[in-house]
Coordinates of C-alpha atoms in Angstrom, one line a residue:
M13 CA 120.8 155.8 119.5
A14 CA 122.0 159.3 119.2
V15 CA 124.5 159.9 116.4
Q16 CA 127.2 162.3 117.6
A17 CA 129.6 163.8 115.1
V18 CA 131.9 164.8 118.0
E19 CA 132.4 161.1 118.8
S20 CA 133.8 160.4 115.3
R21 CA 136.5 162.9 114.5
T22 CA 139.6 161.9 112.6
V23 CA 142.7 161.4 114.7
T24 CA 146.3 162.2 113.9
S25 CA 148.1 159.1 112.5
P26 CA 151.5 158.3 111.2
V27 CA 152.3 158.6 107.5
P28 CA 150.3 155.6 106.0
S29 CA 151.7 152.8 104.1
F30 CA 149.8 151.2 101.2
G31 CA 152.4 148.7 100.2
P32 CA 152.8 148.5 96.4
A33 CA 149.9 150.9 95.8
V34 CA 151.1 154.2 94.3
A35 CA 148.0 156.1 93.2
L36 CA 144.3 156.2 92.5
S37 CA 143.6 156.0 88.8
C38 CA 140.4 156.9 87.0
R39 CA 138.9 154.0 85.1
E40 CA 137.4 156.3 82.5
C41 CA 140.0 159.0 81.7
G42 CA 143.1 157.5 83.3
E43 CA 144.0 160.6 85.4
R44 CA 145.9 159.8 88.6
F45 CA 145.4 161.1 92.1
G46 CA 147.1 160.7 95.4
L47 CA 146.1 157.8 97.7
G48 CA 143.2 159.3 99.8
P49 CA 139.6 158.7 100.9
V50 CA 138.1 159.6 97.5
F51 CA 136.2 157.5 95.0
A52 CA 135.4 159.7 92.0
C53 CA 137.6 161.4 89.5
A54 CA 137.8 165.2 89.9
S55 CA 138.0 165.7 86.1
C56 CA 135.3 163.3 84.7
F57 CA 133.6 161.9 87.8
G58 CA 134.6 158.4 86.7
P59 CA 135.3 155.7 89.4
L60 CA 138.8 155.5 90.9
E61 CA 140.7 152.3 91.5
V62 CA 144.1 151.5 93.0
A63 CA 147.1 151.6 90.8
Y64 CA 150.3 149.7 91.7
E65 CA 153.9 149.2 91.1
L66 CA 153.8 145.4 91.6
P67 CA 156.9 143.4 92.6
A68 CA 159.1 142.5 89.7
G69 CA 161.6 139.7 89.4
D70 CA 161.5 135.9 89.7
P71 CA 157.9 134.6 89.6
E72 CA 159.0 131.4 91.4
A73 CA 160.4 133.4 94.3
L74 CA 157.2 135.3 94.6
R75 CA 155.2 132.1 94.6
R76 CA 157.3 130.7 97.4
R77 CA 156.9 134.0 99.4
I78 CA 153.1 133.8 99.0
E79 CA 152.9 130.1 99.9
A80 CA 155.0 130.7 103.0
G81 CA 152.7 133.5 104.2
P82 CA 149.7 133.4 106.5
A83 CA 146.8 131.1 105.8
N84 CA 144.5 134.0 104.9
I85 CA 144.4 136.9 102.4
W86 CA 147.5 138.5 104.0
R87 CA 149.7 136.0 102.2
Y88 CA 149.0 138.2 99.2
A89 CA 150.0 141.4 101.0
P90 CA 152.7 142.2 98.4
L91 CA 149.9 142.6 95.8
L92 CA 147.5 144.6 98.0
P93 CA 147.2 148.2 99.2
V94 CA 148.2 147.3 102.8
P95 CA 151.3 147.7 105.0
A96 CA 153.8 144.9 105.1
D97 CA 152.9 144.2 108.8
V98 CA 149.2 143.9 108.2
A99 CA 149.0 140.3 109.4
E100 CA 150.3 141.5 112.9
K101 CA 147.4 143.9 113.4
P102 CA 144.0 143.0 115.1
N103 CA 141.9 141.8 112.2
L104 CA 139.7 138.8 111.3
G105 CA 142.2 137.2 108.9
P106 CA 139.7 136.2 106.2
G107 CA 140.4 134.1 103.1
L108 CA 142.0 130.9 102.0
T109 CA 138.6 129.3 101.9
R110 CA 137.9 125.9 100.4
L111 CA 138.0 125.3 96.7
V112 CA 135.7 122.2 96.5
E113 CA 136.1 119.7 93.7
A114 CA 132.4 119.2 93.0
G115 CA 132.3 115.8 91.2
N116 CA 128.8 115.0 92.3
L117 CA 127.4 118.3 91.0
A118 CA 129.5 117.9 87.9
R119 CA 127.8 114.6 87.1
E120 CA 124.3 116.2 87.6
L121 CA 125.2 119.1 85.3
G122 CA 127.1 117.0 82.7
V123 CA 130.4 118.7 83.3
T124 CA 133.4 116.6 82.3
G125 CA 136.3 119.1 82.4
G126 CA 136.3 119.6 86.2
L127 CA 133.9 121.6 88.3
Y128 CA 134.9 123.5 91.5
V129 CA 132.9 125.5 94.0
K130 CA 134.9 128.4 95.7
D131 CA 133.0 128.3 99.0
D132 CA 133.4 131.6 100.7
S133 CA 130.9 130.8 103.4
G134 CA 133.9 129.7 105.4
N135 CA 135.0 133.3 106.1
P136 CA 134.7 134.7 109.7
T137 CA 131.2 136.2 109.1
H138 CA 130.3 133.6 106.5
S139 CA 130.5 135.6 103.3
F140 CA 133.1 137.0 100.9
K141 CA 132.5 140.5 102.3
D142 CA 135.1 139.8 105.0
R143 CA 137.8 140.1 102.3
V144 CA 136.8 143.5 101.0
V145 CA 136.2 144.9 104.5
A146 CA 139.6 143.7 105.7
I147 CA 141.3 145.9 103.1
A148 CA 138.9 148.8 103.8
V149 CA 139.7 148.6 107.5
E150 CA 143.4 149.1 106.8
A151 CA 142.6 152.2 104.7
A152 CA 140.4 153.5 107.5
R153 CA 143.2 153.1 109.9
A154 CA 145.6 154.8 107.5
F155 CA 143.3 157.8 107.1
G156 CA 142.6 158.1 110.9
F157 CA 138.9 157.2 110.7
T158 CA 137.3 156.2 113.9
T159 CA 133.9 155.0 112.7
L160 CA 133.4 152.3 110.1
S161 CA 130.2 152.4 108.0
C162 CA 128.5 151.1 104.9
S163 CA 125.3 150.7 103.0
S164 CA 124.5 147.0 102.8
T165 CA 122.2 144.3 101.5
G166 CA 123.1 142.2 104.5
N167 CA 126.4 140.4 104.4
L168 CA 128.5 143.6 104.3
A169 CA 126.7 144.9 107.4
G170 CA 127.8 141.9 109.4
A171 CA 131.3 142.0 108.0
V172 CA 131.7 145.6 108.9
G173 CA 130.3 145.1 112.4
A174 CA 132.7 142.2 113.1
A175 CA 135.8 143.8 111.6
A176 CA 135.2 147.1 113.4
A177 CA 134.8 145.3 116.7
R178 CA 138.0 143.4 116.2
A179 CA 139.9 146.5 115.2
G180 CA 138.6 148.6 118.1
L181 CA 136.6 151.0 115.9
R182 CA 133.0 152.1 116.2
S183 CA 130.6 150.9 113.5
C184 CA 127.3 152.3 112.2
V185 CA 125.8 150.5 109.2
F186 CA 122.7 151.1 107.1
I187 CA 120.5 148.4 105.6
P188 CA 117.1 148.3 103.7
H189 CA 114.2 147.7 106.1
D190 CA 113.2 144.4 104.7
L191 CA 116.3 142.3 104.9
E192 CA 116.3 138.6 105.9
A193 CA 116.1 138.2 109.6
G194 CA 119.2 136.1 109.7
K195 CA 121.3 138.9 108.2
V196 CA 119.8 141.5 110.5
V197 CA 120.8 139.4 113.6
T198 CA 124.3 138.7 112.3
A199 CA 124.8 142.4 111.7
A200 CA 123.5 143.6 115.0
V201 CA 125.2 141.1 117.3
Y202 CA 128.6 142.8 117.1
G203 CA 127.4 145.8 119.1
G204 CA 127.6 148.6 116.6
D205 CA 124.7 150.7 115.5
L206 CA 122.5 149.1 112.8
I207 CA 120.1 151.5 111.1
A208 CA 117.3 150.3 108.8
I209 CA 116.2 152.6 106.1
E210 CA 112.8 152.5 104.5
G211 CA 113.5 151.7 100.8
T212 CA 115.7 149.7 98.6
Y213 CA 119.5 149.3 98.7
D214 CA 119.8 152.1 96.2
D215 CA 117.9 154.4 98.5
V216 CA 120.3 153.4 101.4
N217 CA 123.3 154.0 99.2
R218 CA 122.1 157.5 98.2
F219 CA 121.6 158.3 101.9
C220 CA 125.1 157.3 102.8
S221 CA 126.5 159.4 100.0
E222 CA 124.7 162.4 101.5
L223 CA 126.0 161.6 105.0
I224 CA 129.6 161.7 103.8
G225 CA 129.2 165.5 103.2
D226 CA 127.4 166.2 106.5
P227 CA 129.1 167.0 109.8
L228 CA 127.4 163.9 111.3
G229 CA 129.7 161.8 109.0
E230 CA 132.9 163.5 110.0
G231 CA 135.6 160.9 110.6
W232 CA 133.5 158.1 109.1
G233 CA 135.0 155.6 106.7
F234 CA 132.3 154.3 104.4
V235 CA 133.8 151.1 103.1
N236 CA 131.8 151.0 99.9
V237 CA 131.8 154.8 99.3
N238 CA 134.8 156.9 100.2
L239 CA 136.9 153.8 100.9
R240 CA 135.5 152.0 97.8
P241 CA 138.8 151.9 95.8
Y242 CA 140.5 150.0 98.5
Y243 CA 137.5 147.9 99.5
G244 CA 137.2 146.6 96.0
E245 CA 140.7 145.3 95.9
G246 CA 139.7 142.6 98.5
S247 CA 137.8 140.7 95.8
K248 CA 141.1 140.2 93.9
T249 CA 142.1 137.7 96.5
L250 CA 139.4 135.3 95.3
A251 CA 141.2 135.2 91.9
Y252 CA 144.6 134.7 93.6
E253 CA 143.3 131.9 95.8
I254 CA 141.5 130.1 93.0
C255 CA 144.6 130.1 90.8
E256 CA 146.9 129.0 93.7
Q257 CA 144.5 126.2 94.7
L258 CA 144.4 125.0 91.1
G259 CA 148.2 124.7 91.2
W260 CA 148.9 128.2 89.9
R261 CA 146.6 127.7 86.9
L262 CA 143.9 129.9 85.5
P263 CA 140.4 128.4 85.4
D264 CA 139.0 128.1 81.9
Q265 CA 135.6 129.5 83.1
I266 CA 134.4 131.2 86.2
V267 CA 130.8 132.1 87.2
V268 CA 130.5 135.1 89.5
P269 CA 127.3 136.7 91.1
I270 CA 126.6 140.3 90.2
A271 CA 125.4 142.8 92.8
S272 CA 127.3 146.1 92.2
G273 CA 129.5 144.1 89.8
S274 CA 132.7 145.1 91.7
Q275 CA 133.5 141.5 92.6
L276 CA 133.5 140.3 89.0
T277 CA 135.6 143.3 87.8
K278 CA 138.2 142.8 90.5
I279 CA 138.4 139.1 89.9
D280 CA 139.3 139.9 86.3
K281 CA 141.8 142.4 87.5
G282 CA 143.4 139.8 89.8
L283 CA 143.7 137.3 87.0
R284 CA 145.4 139.8 84.8
E285 CA 147.8 140.8 87.5
L286 CA 148.8 137.1 88.0
I287 CA 149.5 136.8 84.3
A288 CA 151.5 140.1 84.2
L289 CA 153.6 138.8 87.2
G290 CA 154.3 135.5 85.5
L291 CA 152.6 133.6 88.3
V292 CA 150.2 131.8 85.9
E293 CA 150.4 130.9 82.3
D294 CA 148.9 133.5 80.0
R295 CA 146.0 131.8 78.2
P296 CA 142.3 132.6 77.6
Y297 CA 139.7 132.5 80.3
R298 CA 136.0 133.3 80.3
I299 CA 134.1 135.1 82.9
F300 CA 130.3 134.7 83.3
G301 CA 128.1 137.0 85.4
A302 CA 125.0 135.7 87.2
Q303 CA 121.9 137.6 88.3
A304 CA 118.5 136.9 89.7
E305 CA 115.7 137.6 87.1
G306 CA 114.0 139.9 89.6
C307 CA 117.1 142.2 89.6
S308 CA 118.9 141.7 86.3
P309 CA 119.8 145.0 84.7
V310 CA 123.2 143.8 83.6
S311 CA 121.9 140.6 82.1
R312 CA 119.2 142.5 80.2
A313 CA 121.8 145.0 78.9
Y314 CA 124.1 142.1 77.8
K315 CA 121.3 140.2 76.0
E316 CA 120.1 143.4 74.2
G317 CA 123.6 144.4 73.1
H318 CA 123.6 147.6 75.1
N319 CA 126.6 149.3 76.8
V320 CA 124.4 151.2 79.2
V321 CA 122.8 149.5 82.2
R322 CA 119.3 150.8 82.9
P323 CA 118.3 150.8 86.6
V324 CA 115.5 148.5 87.8
K325 CA 113.5 148.1 91.0
P326 CA 114.6 144.8 92.6
D327 CA 112.1 142.1 93.3
T328 CA 113.8 138.8 94.2
I329 CA 114.6 136.5 97.1
A330 CA 118.3 137.0 96.3
K331 CA 118.5 140.2 98.4
S332 CA 122.3 140.2 98.6
L333 CA 122.3 140.8 94.9
A334 CA 119.3 143.2 94.8
I335 CA 121.1 146.3 93.6
G336 CA 119.0 147.9 90.9
N337 CA 121.6 150.4 89.7
P338 CA 124.9 148.5 89.8
A339 CA 127.9 150.9 89.7
D340 CA 130.2 148.5 87.9
G341 CA 127.6 147.2 85.4
P342 CA 129.1 148.7 82.3
Y343 CA 132.5 147.2 83.2
V344 CA 131.0 143.8 83.7
L345 CA 129.6 144.0 80.2
D346 CA 133.0 144.9 78.9
I347 CA 134.7 141.9 80.7
A348 CA 132.0 139.4 79.7
R349 CA 132.4 140.4 76.0
R350 CA 136.2 140.7 76.1
T351 CA 136.7 137.2 77.6
G352 CA 134.0 135.5 75.6
G353 CA 131.8 135.0 78.6
A354 CA 128.1 136.1 79.1
V355 CA 125.7 137.5 81.7
E356 CA 122.6 135.4 82.5
D357 CA 119.8 135.3 85.0
V358 CA 117.5 132.8 86.7
T359 CA 114.1 132.9 88.4
D360 CA 113.5 132.7 92.1
E361 CA 112.3 129.2 91.6
Q362 CA 115.5 128.2 89.8
I363 CA 117.5 129.8 92.6
V364 CA 115.8 127.6 95.2
D365 CA 116.2 124.5 93.1
A366 CA 119.9 125.3 92.7
I367 CA 120.4 125.8 96.5
R368 CA 118.9 122.4 97.1
L369 CA 121.0 120.8 94.3
L370 CA 124.3 122.1 95.7
A371 CA 123.3 121.0 99.2
R372 CA 122.2 117.6 98.0
T373 CA 125.2 116.9 95.8
E374 CA 128.1 118.5 97.7
G375 CA 126.9 119.2 101.2
I376 CA 127.3 123.0 100.7
F377 CA 124.4 125.1 102.0
A378 CA 124.6 128.3 99.9
E379 CA 122.7 131.5 100.4
T380 CA 120.5 132.8 97.6
A381 CA 123.5 134.3 95.8
G382 CA 125.1 130.9 95.6
G383 CA 121.8 129.6 94.2
V384 CA 122.0 132.2 91.5
T385 CA 125.5 131.2 90.4
V386 CA 124.7 127.4 90.4
G387 CA 121.4 128.1 88.7
V388 CA 123.0 130.2 86.0
T389 CA 125.8 127.6 85.5
R390 CA 123.2 125.0 84.9
K391 CA 121.3 127.3 82.5
L392 CA 124.4 128.2 80.6
I393 CA 125.3 124.6 80.1
E394 CA 121.8 123.7 78.9
D395 CA 121.9 126.6 76.5
G396 CA 125.3 125.5 75.1
V397 CA 127.0 128.8 76.2
L398 CA 129.3 127.4 78.9
D399 CA 131.6 124.5 77.8
P400 CA 131.2 121.5 80.1
S401 CA 134.5 120.1 78.9
L402 CA 136.5 122.9 80.4
T403 CA 137.6 123.6 84.0
T404 CA 134.9 125.7 85.6
V405 CA 134.8 127.5 89.0
V406 CA 131.5 128.6 90.5
L407 CA 131.4 131.0 93.4
N408 CA 129.3 130.6 96.5
T409 CA 129.7 133.9 98.4
G410 CA 127.7 133.2 101.5
D411 CA 126.1 130.8 104.0
G412 CA 122.6 129.5 103.6
L413 CA 121.9 129.9 107.3
K414 CA 121.5 133.6 106.6
T415 CA 118.7 133.1 104.1
L416 CA 116.7 130.2 105.6
D417 CA 113.3 131.6 104.5
A418 CA 114.2 130.9 100.9
V419 CA 114.4 127.1 101.5
A420 CA 112.2 126.6 104.5
S421 CA 112.0 122.8 105.2
G422 CA 110.9 120.5 108.0
P423 CA 111.4 116.9 109.1
T424 CA 110.7 114.1 106.6
A425 CA 108.4 112.6 109.3
T426 CA 107.5 112.8 112.9
I427 CA 107.1 109.5 114.7
R428 CA 106.9 107.9 118.2
P429 CA 110.2 106.7 119.6
S430 CA 109.8 103.1 118.6
L431 CA 111.1 100.7 115.9
E432 CA 107.5 99.9 115.0
A433 CA 106.7 103.5 114.2
F434 CA 109.9 103.8 112.1
R435 CA 109.1 100.6 110.2
S436 CA 105.6 102.0 109.4
L437 CA 107.4 104.6 107.2
A438 CA 108.7 102.0 104.8

């Protein structure tokens, strides 16, 4: 593969539309900037996020408008940085995945207030990353980018490859060299360039940041770097869907896996937006973060009472969460403390046990990140931190078929094709 800068120049495009989005706002100092492919504040270098003028008026009318929309995330287009006609463009149409009432799992864990699994393995490439990439693709189109790229722990690579193929864009994605084979295959199959980097995800991410400033990266939209403010907004749709599927109610408690931490912070943002719009009743909710013990810098900071997250070198089977220097870590700490939640971690053995538990009780085969959230939920209940009498939602963000090595199994028995042989098993 020869990377050619000349193949990836920006093209002239019409004046972009970002729907209700009006600016990029610094999360640290509050300074505002125009909507563009930037991710850091020019004044304090804080992270930027999308600011809106959200629709005002009758909440019931907005609910009806949403419910009449497409059966995917574009039903929430009035609340996202996308054009009004986004559903008509070539895209994967992710979202509106199942919210499973997990009664069997609830009985195993002693939950009496209602337990639900938001199963995002039902997305087009079988992970929640399809949501964030869908928003990033619209930003890439708006800015005239012709190549879609990312640094990825696996799921994002596949989501970018598929979304770029559907949108008619080139893709070139970068991954750590030691990813699970299933994730490598499901990223490569879409025909884009897949580059393995020797090192951890943090090494890959640093490389991509350097590439943005090089002529080789001209015309490239890095979904989780220069398009990150838009990309992150896709996670809000998880909050929107959960509340709509609960009958326009906030969950009392929600357990979210932590990689960069962006998903958790954007779920909180989505819940607060629904409250501000009057779409749900304003009442307390608690957000819990979940990490693997082998990559738990946010959990460690939470338990030690720190506001700064110290980077670690990941060593866990939960490779999709193996980000040793999570960009949104400090904001996760703020949200966990503000909402009365917590951040907890589980061992690799507990992750595997939790994957098997969810599969055995609810027929959901989660990837290792789902094992982390279920395992942390069980641990929080056992420690008296999570209230089993309240409505709780646990996120499964990916499909177990991508992480088969974590739970390698075989037949219960191998027999001759006869009733006599089968009877001998009794």
